[in-house]
Amino acid sequence: MKNITKLMMATTLAVGTFAAGCQTTPSVTAPVSQPITTEALQAHNWQLVDAKRSNGEKVTQLFFDPAKPLTLNFMNDNGTDRVAFVNTCNNLAAEYSVVNGNVQLNNVMATMMACPEPQASFDTATLATVQGKYSMSKNADNLPILTIKNDNQVAHFKAVDK
């Protein structure tokens, strides 16, 4: 009986060790690129989460009020595709089109209020941020991310419900 108990304990230990060695760790995947389409842009609002200059410095003008982040609202307005830049001091918007997977902003419109600082700098930084090459991906949590890159900076926006 003593030998059977020892054999059972040894077997349990061996199986437990073997099973622990065969466990897989969760894979961390790189972002998966998605095509830029009007439908994909309009499916969500896009809230700024990060913006850095080419030298790695944060674009601080875009983060002066964390309660009101820059948000892009792509929409169709009576047959015209538009994007509104939300939380700016002036009302900023533009017509846009997607041509060969690239977002092109046309006819950027803005009210002309004399905004105090830091709101005036926020508006200026917004206009600089939205000009560039747009790309869309999904992060490791399978959430959509919109990236806008130009010669001076890279900005990342997360998808939020409309």
XYZ file of N, CA, C and O in Angstrom:
648
model
N 0.823 -1.191 0.000
C 0.000 0.000 0.000
C 0.862 1.249 0.000
O 0.542 2.225 -0.656
N 1.977 1.185 0.762
C 2.897 2.298 0.840
C 3.498 2.604 -0.527
O 3.635 3.769 -0.910
N 3.831 1.546 -1.277
C 4.424 1.731 -2.602
C 3.426 2.330 -3.586
O 3.779 3.128 -4.441
N 2.144 1.918 -3.469
C 1.118 2.469 -4.360
C 0.938 3.960 -4.091
O 0.829 4.764 -5.014
N 0.932 4.369 -2.827
C 0.796 5.784 -2.478
C 1.959 6.588 -3.040
O 1.774 7.659 -3.618
N 3.189 6.048 -2.909
C 4.372 6.733 -3.444
C 4.284 6.840 -4.962
O 4.601 7.880 -5.543
N 3.845 5.766 -5.601
C 3.726 5.765 -7.054
C 2.680 6.786 -7.517
O 2.904 7.521 -8.476
N 1.549 6.861 -6.827
C 0.505 7.827 -7.183
C 0.995 9.251 -6.993
O 0.735 10.124 -7.811
N 1.728 9.509 -5.912
C 2.261 10.862 -5.675
C 3.275 11.241 -6.743
O 3.276 12.355 -7.247
N 4.139 10.302 -7.110
C 5.149 10.567 -8.136
C 4.486 10.835 -9.483
O 4.878 11.735 -10.224
N 3.449 10.040 -9.796
C 2.736 10.223 -11.057
C 2.036 11.579 -11.103
O 2.096 12.301 -12.094
N 1.378 11.944 -10.001
C 0.706 13.239 -9.921
C 1.698 14.376 -10.100
O 1.449 15.335 -10.838
N 2.851 14.270 -9.443
C 3.885 15.296 -9.562
C 4.394 15.378 -10.994
O 4.549 16.464 -11.542
N 4.626 14.252 -11.626
C 5.146 14.234 -12.995
C 4.136 14.833 -13.969
O 4.480 15.635 -14.830
N 2.867 14.431 -13.837
C 1.834 14.962 -14.726
C 1.671 16.464 -14.509
O 1.557 17.229 -15.452
N 1.680 16.908 -13.257
C 1.557 18.338 -12.958
C 2.707 19.131 -13.534
O 2.531 20.207 -14.103
N 3.925 18.608 -13.434
C 5.101 19.284 -13.978
C 5.023 19.324 -15.492
O 5.302 20.353 -16.113
N 4.619 18.208 -16.096
C 4.498 18.151 -17.548
C 3.453 19.151 -18.045
O 3.672 19.895 -18.980
N 2.310 19.204 -17.387
C 1.228 20.114 -17.793
C 1.661 21.561 -17.644
O 1.371 22.396 -18.488
N 2.381 21.864 -16.561
C 2.840 23.243 -16.365
C 3.819 23.641 -17.453
O 3.831 24.767 -17.925
N 4.647 22.710 -17.901
C 5.622 22.998 -18.950
C 4.981 23.201 -20.298
O 5.545 23.825 -21.179
N 3.778 22.669 -20.494
C 3.104 22.763 -21.787
C 2.173 23.961 -21.889
O 1.563 24.181 -22.916
N 2.015 24.716 -20.827
C 1.125 25.863 -20.893
C 1.700 26.903 -21.831
O 2.905 27.088 -21.917
N 0.816 27.581 -22.527
C 1.267 28.631 -23.427
C 1.002 29.979 -22.789
O 0.056 30.139 -22.031
N 1.849 30.904 -23.110
C 1.643 32.257 -22.614
C 0.801 33.004 -23.635
O 0.873 32.713 -24.832
N -0.012 33.941 -23.177
C -0.822 34.705 -24.132
C 0.090 35.443 -25.099
O 1.104 36.008 -24.700
N -0.268 35.416 -26.361
C 0.574 36.094 -27.337
C 0.248 37.584 -27.347
O -0.898 37.981 -27.213
N 1.273 38.363 -27.509
C 1.113 39.801 -27.657
C 1.291 40.079 -29.134
O 2.347 39.824 -29.696
N 0.240 40.543 -29.748
C 0.302 40.750 -31.186
C 0.544 42.210 -31.510
O 0.145 43.103 -30.778
N 1.197 42.411 -32.609
C 1.423 43.764 -33.098
C 0.109 44.298 -33.650
O -0.781 43.532 -34.005
N -0.027 45.615 -33.717
C -1.255 46.171 -34.289
C -1.484 45.644 -35.701
O -0.555 45.448 -36.460
N -2.731 45.391 -36.016
C -3.108 44.880 -37.325
C -3.678 46.032 -38.136
O -4.631 46.681 -37.717
N -3.078 46.289 -39.292
C -3.545 47.390 -40.144
C -4.921 47.103 -40.692
O -5.259 45.962 -41.007
N -5.717 48.150 -40.821
C -7.054 48.077 -41.380
C -7.123 49.109 -42.508
O -6.485 50.148 -42.428
N -7.926 48.844 -43.524
C -8.042 49.850 -44.590
C -8.796 51.086 -44.100
O -9.704 50.981 -43.286
N -8.384 52.237 -44.597
C -9.100 53.491 -44.312
C -10.269 53.576 -45.287
O -10.078 53.563 -46.496
N -11.471 53.634 -44.732
C -12.673 53.818 -45.540
C -13.542 54.865 -44.852
O -13.408 55.101 -43.642
N -14.427 55.453 -45.601
C -15.375 56.409 -45.037
C -16.217 55.734 -43.958
O -16.443 56.304 -42.892
N -16.644 54.510 -44.221
C -17.475 53.782 -43.250
C -16.722 53.550 -41.944
O -17.288 53.696 -40.855
N -15.463 53.157 -42.035
C -14.657 52.907 -40.832
C -14.444 54.192 -40.033
O -14.522 54.190 -38.802
N -14.197 55.302 -40.722
C -14.007 56.586 -40.031
C -15.295 57.027 -39.342
O -15.274 57.519 -38.218
N -16.439 56.842 -40.018
C -17.709 57.317 -39.483
C -18.314 56.381 -38.437
O -19.268 56.752 -37.763
N -17.747 55.205 -38.267
C -18.302 54.235 -37.312
C -18.096 54.666 -35.858
O -18.827 54.226 -34.976
N -17.117 55.524 -35.610
C -16.776 55.950 -34.251
C -16.438 57.433 -34.251
O -16.186 58.015 -35.295
N -16.375 58.002 -33.072
C -15.637 59.244 -32.884
C -14.233 58.819 -32.515
O -14.003 57.702 -32.030
N -13.263 59.694 -32.713
C -11.855 59.362 -32.496
C -11.266 60.342 -31.496
O -11.147 61.523 -31.788
N -10.920 59.846 -30.326
C -10.439 60.681 -29.216
C -8.912 60.600 -29.116
O -8.339 59.512 -29.034
N -8.277 61.760 -29.088
C -6.814 61.824 -29.013
C -6.312 61.227 -27.704
O -6.798 61.575 -26.627
N -5.348 60.323 -27.813
C -4.750 59.728 -26.614
C -3.262 60.024 -26.511
O -2.692 59.974 -25.421
N -2.624 60.351 -27.640
C -1.190 60.609 -27.617
C -0.810 61.409 -28.857
O -1.330 61.151 -29.942
N 0.083 62.359 -28.678
C 0.628 63.116 -29.809
C 2.052 63.517 -29.450
O 2.278 64.150 -28.419
N 2.985 63.114 -30.300
C 4.392 63.424 -30.053
C 5.021 64.020 -31.301
O 4.724 63.611 -32.424
N 5.909 64.973 -31.052
C 6.677 65.568 -32.140
C 7.726 64.566 -32.609
O 7.983 63.555 -31.958
N 8.366 64.859 -33.731
C 9.385 63.966 -34.283
C 10.525 63.707 -33.306
O 11.138 62.646 -33.345
N 10.794 64.666 -32.415
C 11.886 64.494 -31.445
C 11.430 63.731 -30.193
O 12.190 63.578 -29.244
N 10.164 63.265 -30.182
C 9.659 62.495 -29.056
C 8.946 63.306 -27.987
O 8.365 62.742 -27.067
N 8.997 64.638 -28.089
C 8.308 65.493 -27.108
C 6.799 65.430 -27.301
O 6.306 65.406 -28.429
N 6.080 65.430 -26.197
C 4.620 65.465 -26.234
C 4.156 66.823 -26.774
O 4.740 67.862 -26.455
N 3.112 66.832 -27.586
C 2.521 68.078 -28.082
C 1.606 68.581 -26.970
O 0.401 68.319 -26.951
N 2.182 69.306 -26.028
C 1.478 69.688 -24.794
C 0.268 70.581 -25.059
O -0.689 70.561 -24.281
N 0.273 71.356 -26.150
C -0.844 72.247 -26.457
C -2.152 71.464 -26.629
O -3.234 72.006 -26.426
N -2.045 70.183 -26.987
C -3.239 69.366 -27.223
C -3.784 68.727 -25.954
O -4.828 68.090 -25.991
N -3.087 68.905 -24.832
C -3.476 68.209 -23.606
C -3.667 69.144 -22.416
O -3.545 68.731 -21.277
N -4.017 70.400 -22.658
C -4.136 71.349 -21.549
C -5.369 71.067 -20.689
O -5.408 71.416 -19.521
N -6.408 70.431 -21.260
C -7.616 70.109 -20.500
C -7.978 68.643 -20.720
O -8.683 68.302 -21.677
N -7.507 67.739 -19.841
C -7.769 66.306 -20.021
C -9.262 65.951 -20.072
O -9.631 64.928 -20.638
N -10.114 66.787 -19.510
C -11.555 66.517 -19.530
C -12.161 66.772 -20.913
O -13.279 66.333 -21.191
N -11.435 67.494 -21.769
C -11.949 67.822 -23.099
C -10.896 67.523 -24.167
O -10.299 68.431 -24.756
N -10.658 66.230 -24.439
C -9.634 65.889 -25.435
C -10.095 66.218 -26.858
O -11.305 66.263 -27.138
N -9.137 66.441 -27.718
C -9.452 66.613 -29.127
C -10.144 65.347 -29.612
O -9.665 64.236 -29.394
N -11.289 65.527 -30.253
C -12.054 64.401 -30.772
C -12.436 64.707 -32.212
O -12.852 65.821 -32.519
N -12.275 63.715 -33.074
C -12.643 63.854 -34.476
C -13.978 63.148 -34.688
O -14.141 61.987 -34.319
N -14.926 63.863 -35.294
C -16.245 63.302 -35.574
C -16.455 63.318 -37.084
O -16.771 64.350 -37.664
N -16.238 62.158 -37.715
C -16.466 62.009 -39.151
C -17.943 61.712 -39.367
O -18.522 60.888 -38.662
N -18.552 62.366 -40.358
C -19.996 62.208 -40.593
C -20.328 62.488 -42.048
O -19.506 63.044 -42.785
N -21.543 62.110 -42.412
C -22.072 62.477 -43.710
C -23.174 63.493 -43.456
O -24.126 63.216 -42.741
N -23.020 64.668 -44.041
C -23.956 65.765 -43.837
C -24.609 66.087 -45.178
O -23.992 66.727 -46.028
N -25.831 65.595 -45.380
C -26.570 65.830 -46.625
C -25.753 65.458 -47.863
O -25.659 66.229 -48.816
N -25.124 64.287 -47.819
C -24.371 63.795 -48.969
C -22.922 64.247 -49.024
O -22.198 63.854 -49.936
N -22.495 65.083 -48.089
C -21.108 65.549 -48.058
C -20.415 64.960 -46.840
O -20.937 65.052 -45.724
N -19.245 64.358 -47.048
C -18.468 63.823 -45.940
C -17.724 64.959 -45.257
O -17.009 65.736 -45.910
N -17.933 65.066 -43.947
C -17.311 66.132 -43.153
C -16.683 65.539 -41.906
O -17.099 64.491 -41.432
N -15.733 66.277 -41.381
C -15.156 65.944 -40.084
C -15.181 67.203 -39.232
O -14.801 68.284 -39.692
N -15.682 67.063 -38.005
C -15.690 68.166 -37.041
C -14.614 67.874 -36.011
O -14.416 66.736 -35.591
N -13.906 68.919 -35.608
C -12.862 68.804 -34.600
C -13.463 69.323 -33.297
O -13.649 70.516 -33.107
N -13.781 68.396 -32.410
C -14.559 68.676 -31.208
C -13.652 69.116 -30.058
O -12.542 68.621 -29.903
N -14.172 70.029 -29.243
C -13.527 70.601 -28.054
C -12.538 71.712 -28.371
O -11.768 72.120 -27.515
N -12.583 72.216 -29.583
C -11.756 73.372 -29.922
C -12.491 74.642 -29.496
O -13.707 74.628 -29.280
N -11.761 75.739 -29.367
C -12.377 77.008 -28.989
C -13.234 77.533 -30.150
O -14.407 77.814 -29.990
N -12.624 77.624 -31.323
C -13.378 77.964 -32.524
C -14.029 76.688 -33.049
O -13.555 75.582 -32.783
N -15.112 76.830 -33.769
C -15.711 75.682 -34.435
C -14.861 75.376 -35.664
O -14.745 76.215 -36.556
N -14.257 74.199 -35.673
C -13.385 73.791 -36.775
C -13.977 72.557 -37.427
O -14.389 71.608 -36.743
N -14.005 72.553 -38.758
C -14.519 71.408 -39.503
C -13.941 71.450 -40.908
O -13.407 72.478 -41.340
N -14.067 70.327 -41.605
C -13.584 70.259 -42.984
C -14.373 69.216 -43.744
O -14.875 68.249 -43.164
N -14.475 69.416 -45.040
C -14.935 68.350 -45.903
C -13.751 67.411 -46.065
O -12.596 67.838 -45.987
N -14.046 66.133 -46.268
C -12.951 65.193 -46.489
C -13.376 64.148 -47.512
O -14.557 63.960 -47.803
N -12.381 63.479 -48.066
C -12.624 62.343 -48.951
C -11.536 61.311 -48.682
O -10.469 61.644 -48.156
N -11.839 60.083 -49.015
C -10.850 59.014 -48.926
C -10.522 58.616 -50.359
O -11.386 58.153 -51.099
N -9.259 58.850 -50.745
C -8.813 58.556 -52.102
C -7.645 57.583 -52.003
O -6.606 57.903 -51.412
N -7.833 56.400 -52.572
C -6.802 55.347 -52.528
C -6.301 55.106 -51.108
O -5.095 54.964 -50.878
N -7.212 55.086 -50.144
C -6.842 54.813 -48.754
C -6.244 55.986 -48.014
O -5.801 55.841 -46.875
N -6.216 57.155 -48.633
C -5.680 58.355 -47.989
C -6.797 59.350 -47.710
O -7.643 59.587 -48.577
N -6.777 59.932 -46.511
C -7.760 60.952 -46.154
C -7.256 62.300 -46.648
O -6.117 62.682 -46.381
N -8.109 62.977 -47.391
C -7.772 64.314 -47.880
C -8.784 65.296 -47.306
O -9.991 65.133 -47.496
N -8.274 66.292 -46.568
C -9.130 67.343 -46.016
C -9.225 68.473 -47.023
O -8.230 68.890 -47.609
N -10.441 68.974 -47.209
C -10.677 70.078 -48.139
C -11.496 71.138 -47.427
O -12.297 70.824 -46.555
N -11.328 72.374 -47.812
C -12.171 73.459 -47.317
C -12.283 73.469 -45.795
O -13.381 73.413 -45.240
N -11.142 73.541 -45.105
C -11.181 73.638 -43.643
C -11.851 74.950 -43.280
O -11.483 76.017 -43.782
N -12.872 74.853 -42.424
C -13.640 76.029 -42.026
C -13.443 76.271 -40.536
O -13.316 75.316 -39.762
N -13.423 77.525 -40.147
C -13.272 77.864 -38.729
C -13.967 79.176 -38.447
O -13.965 80.091 -39.270
N -14.592 79.234 -37.273
C -15.078 80.534 -36.826
C -13.852 81.357 -36.456
O -12.756 80.820 -36.317
N -13.999 82.638 -36.294
C -12.848 83.519 -36.074
C -12.911 84.212 -34.716
O -12.633 85.403 -34.608
N -13.264 83.461 -33.674
C -13.294 84.063 -32.336
C -11.865 84.286 -31.858
O -10.965 83.516 -32.181
N -11.684 85.336 -31.094
C -10.377 85.600 -30.477
C -10.291 84.769 -29.203
O -10.747 85.178 -28.139
N -9.722 83.583 -29.318
C -9.662 82.663 -28.177
C -8.475 83.003 -27.286
O -7.393 83.322 -27.780
N -8.664 82.936 -25.980
C -7.534 83.171 -25.069
C -6.611 81.950 -25.055
O -6.972 80.877 -25.528
N -5.429 82.143 -24.514
C -4.532 81.002 -24.305
C -5.036 80.219 -23.110
O -5.596 80.811 -22.197
N -4.905 78.940 -23.048
C -4.245 78.040 -23.999
C -5.163 77.525 -25.113
O -4.725 76.754 -25.950
N -6.421 77.972 -25.163
C -7.353 77.500 -26.196
C -6.891 77.865 -27.609
O -7.052 77.074 -28.539
N -6.322 79.055 -27.781
C -5.848 79.464 -29.110
C -4.754 78.516 -29.602
O -4.762 78.096 -30.769
N -3.840 78.140 -28.721
C -2.778 77.198 -29.096
C -3.337 75.807 -29.369
O -2.825 75.076 -30.218
N -4.389 75.426 -28.644
C -5.050 74.141 -28.876
C -5.602 74.100 -30.306
O -5.412 73.107 -31.026
N -6.276 75.166 -30.719
C -6.831 75.220 -32.071
C -5.732 75.127 -33.121
O -5.846 74.382 -34.099
N -4.659 75.873 -32.934
C -3.542 75.852 -33.881
C -2.920 74.460 -33.952
O -2.655 73.938 -35.046
N -2.713 73.846 -32.798
C -2.126 72.499 -32.753
C -3.077 71.474 -33.389
O -2.627 70.516 -34.032
N -4.375 71.671 -33.229
C -5.357 70.770 -33.848
C -5.206 70.776 -35.360
O -5.138 69.716 -35.994
N -5.155 71.970 -35.941
C -5.043 72.073 -37.401
C -3.754 71.441 -37.913
O -3.740 70.822 -38.984
N -2.668 71.556 -37.158
C -1.408 70.927 -37.554
C -1.479 69.404 -37.408
O -0.901 68.667 -38.210
N -2.206 68.928 -36.419
C -2.269 67.492 -36.127
C -3.083 66.725 -37.152
O -2.742 65.593 -37.498
N -4.161 67.300 -37.659
C -5.062 66.556 -38.540
C -4.589 66.512 -39.992
O -5.207 65.845 -40.818
N -3.506 67.187 -40.289
C -2.927 67.157 -41.638
C -1.851 66.078 -41.673
O -0.905 66.126 -40.898
N -2.011 65.096 -42.545
C -0.989 64.064 -42.653
C -1.540 62.774 -43.212
O -2.647 62.717 -43.759
N -0.767 61.725 -43.052
C -1.123 60.390 -43.539
C -1.909 59.670 -42.453
O -1.430 59.489 -41.338
N -3.138 59.275 -42.777
C -4.003 58.573 -41.841
C -3.802 57.069 -42.018
O -3.697 56.581 -43.157
N -3.772 56.361 -40.912
C -3.767 54.900 -40.970
C -4.643 54.387 -39.832
O -4.848 55.072 -38.833
N -5.167 53.197 -40.024
C -6.052 52.618 -39.027
C -5.546 51.222 -38.702
O -5.084 50.495 -39.577
N -5.626 50.877 -37.425
C -5.209 49.551 -36.988
C -6.064 49.137 -35.803
O -6.908 49.898 -35.333
N -5.829 47.930 -35.341
C -6.460 47.462 -34.106
C -5.335 47.111 -33.155
O -4.345 46.497 -33.552
N -5.489 47.505 -31.897
C -4.453 47.218 -30.918
C -4.589 45.789 -30.401
O -5.441 45.028 -30.873
N -3.765 45.413 -29.424
C -3.765 44.049 -28.892
C -5.117 43.669 -28.287
O -5.458 42.492 -28.222
N -5.893 44.666 -27.856
C -7.226 44.409 -27.303
C -8.310 44.421 -28.382
O -9.496 44.445 -28.082
N -7.892 44.461 -29.656
C -8.790 44.465 -30.809
C -9.637 45.730 -30.898
O -10.736 45.720 -31.427
N -9.139 46.835 -30.348
C -9.838 48.113 -30.406
C -9.251 48.965 -31.527
O -8.033 49.026 -31.708
N -10.098 49.656 -32.295
C -9.612 50.477 -33.403
C -8.784 51.681 -32.927
O -9.125 52.334 -31.948
N -7.707 51.934 -33.645
C -6.819 53.067 -33.399
C -6.640 53.804 -34.726
O -6.369 53.181 -35.753
N -6.775 55.120 -34.702
C -6.517 55.957 -35.872
C -5.218 56.704 -35.611
O -5.056 57.318 -34.551
N -4.297 56.636 -36.555
C -3.013 57.318 -36.423
C -2.890 58.336 -37.549
O -3.225 58.034 -38.701
N -2.432 59.541 -37.200
C -2.163 60.572 -38.204
C -0.698 60.959 -38.043
O -0.267 61.377 -36.972
N 0.039 60.804 -39.131
C 1.481 61.077 -39.093
C 1.824 62.103 -40.165
O 1.357 62.000 -41.302
N 2.614 63.090 -39.770
C 3.148 64.028 -40.746
C 4.630 64.239 -40.448
O 5.183 63.565 -39.580
N 5.273 65.148 -41.146
C 6.720 65.345 -40.962
C 7.081 65.816 -39.560
O 8.223 65.645 -39.129
N 6.132 66.418 -38.841
C 6.444 67.013 -37.546
C 5.977 66.212 -36.343
O 6.477 66.415 -35.244
N 4.998 65.315 -36.531
C 4.450 64.627 -35.359
C 3.666 63.380 -35.743
O 3.350 63.162 -36.903
N 3.340 62.600 -34.704
C 2.474 61.421 -34.824
C 1.422 61.528 -33.733
O 1.754 61.761 -32.567
N 0.159 61.358 -34.112
C -0.946 61.424 -33.143
C -1.747 60.136 -33.234
O -1.983 59.599 -34.329
N -2.168 59.634 -32.064
C -2.961 58.415 -31.968
C -4.313 58.733 -31.338
O -4.380 59.415 -30.307
N -5.363 58.216 -31.956
C -6.727 58.424 -31.498
C -7.370 57.062 -31.255
O -7.228 56.159 -32.082
N -8.102 56.931 -30.151
C -8.845 55.695 -29.896
C -10.282 55.870 -30.339
O -10.829 56.986 -30.308
N -10.908 54.775 -30.730
C -12.309 54.800 -31.126
C -13.169 54.913 -29.878
O -12.939 54.221 -28.895
N -14.145 55.822 -29.915
C -15.121 55.960 -28.832
C -16.506 55.975 -29.474
O -16.672 56.320 -30.633
N -17.497 55.596 -28.689
C -18.867 55.561 -29.203
C -19.336 56.959 -29.574
O -18.997 57.940 -28.929
N -20.143 57.024 -30.619
C -20.736 58.298 -31.054
C -21.874 58.668 -30.128
O -22.504 57.882 -29.539
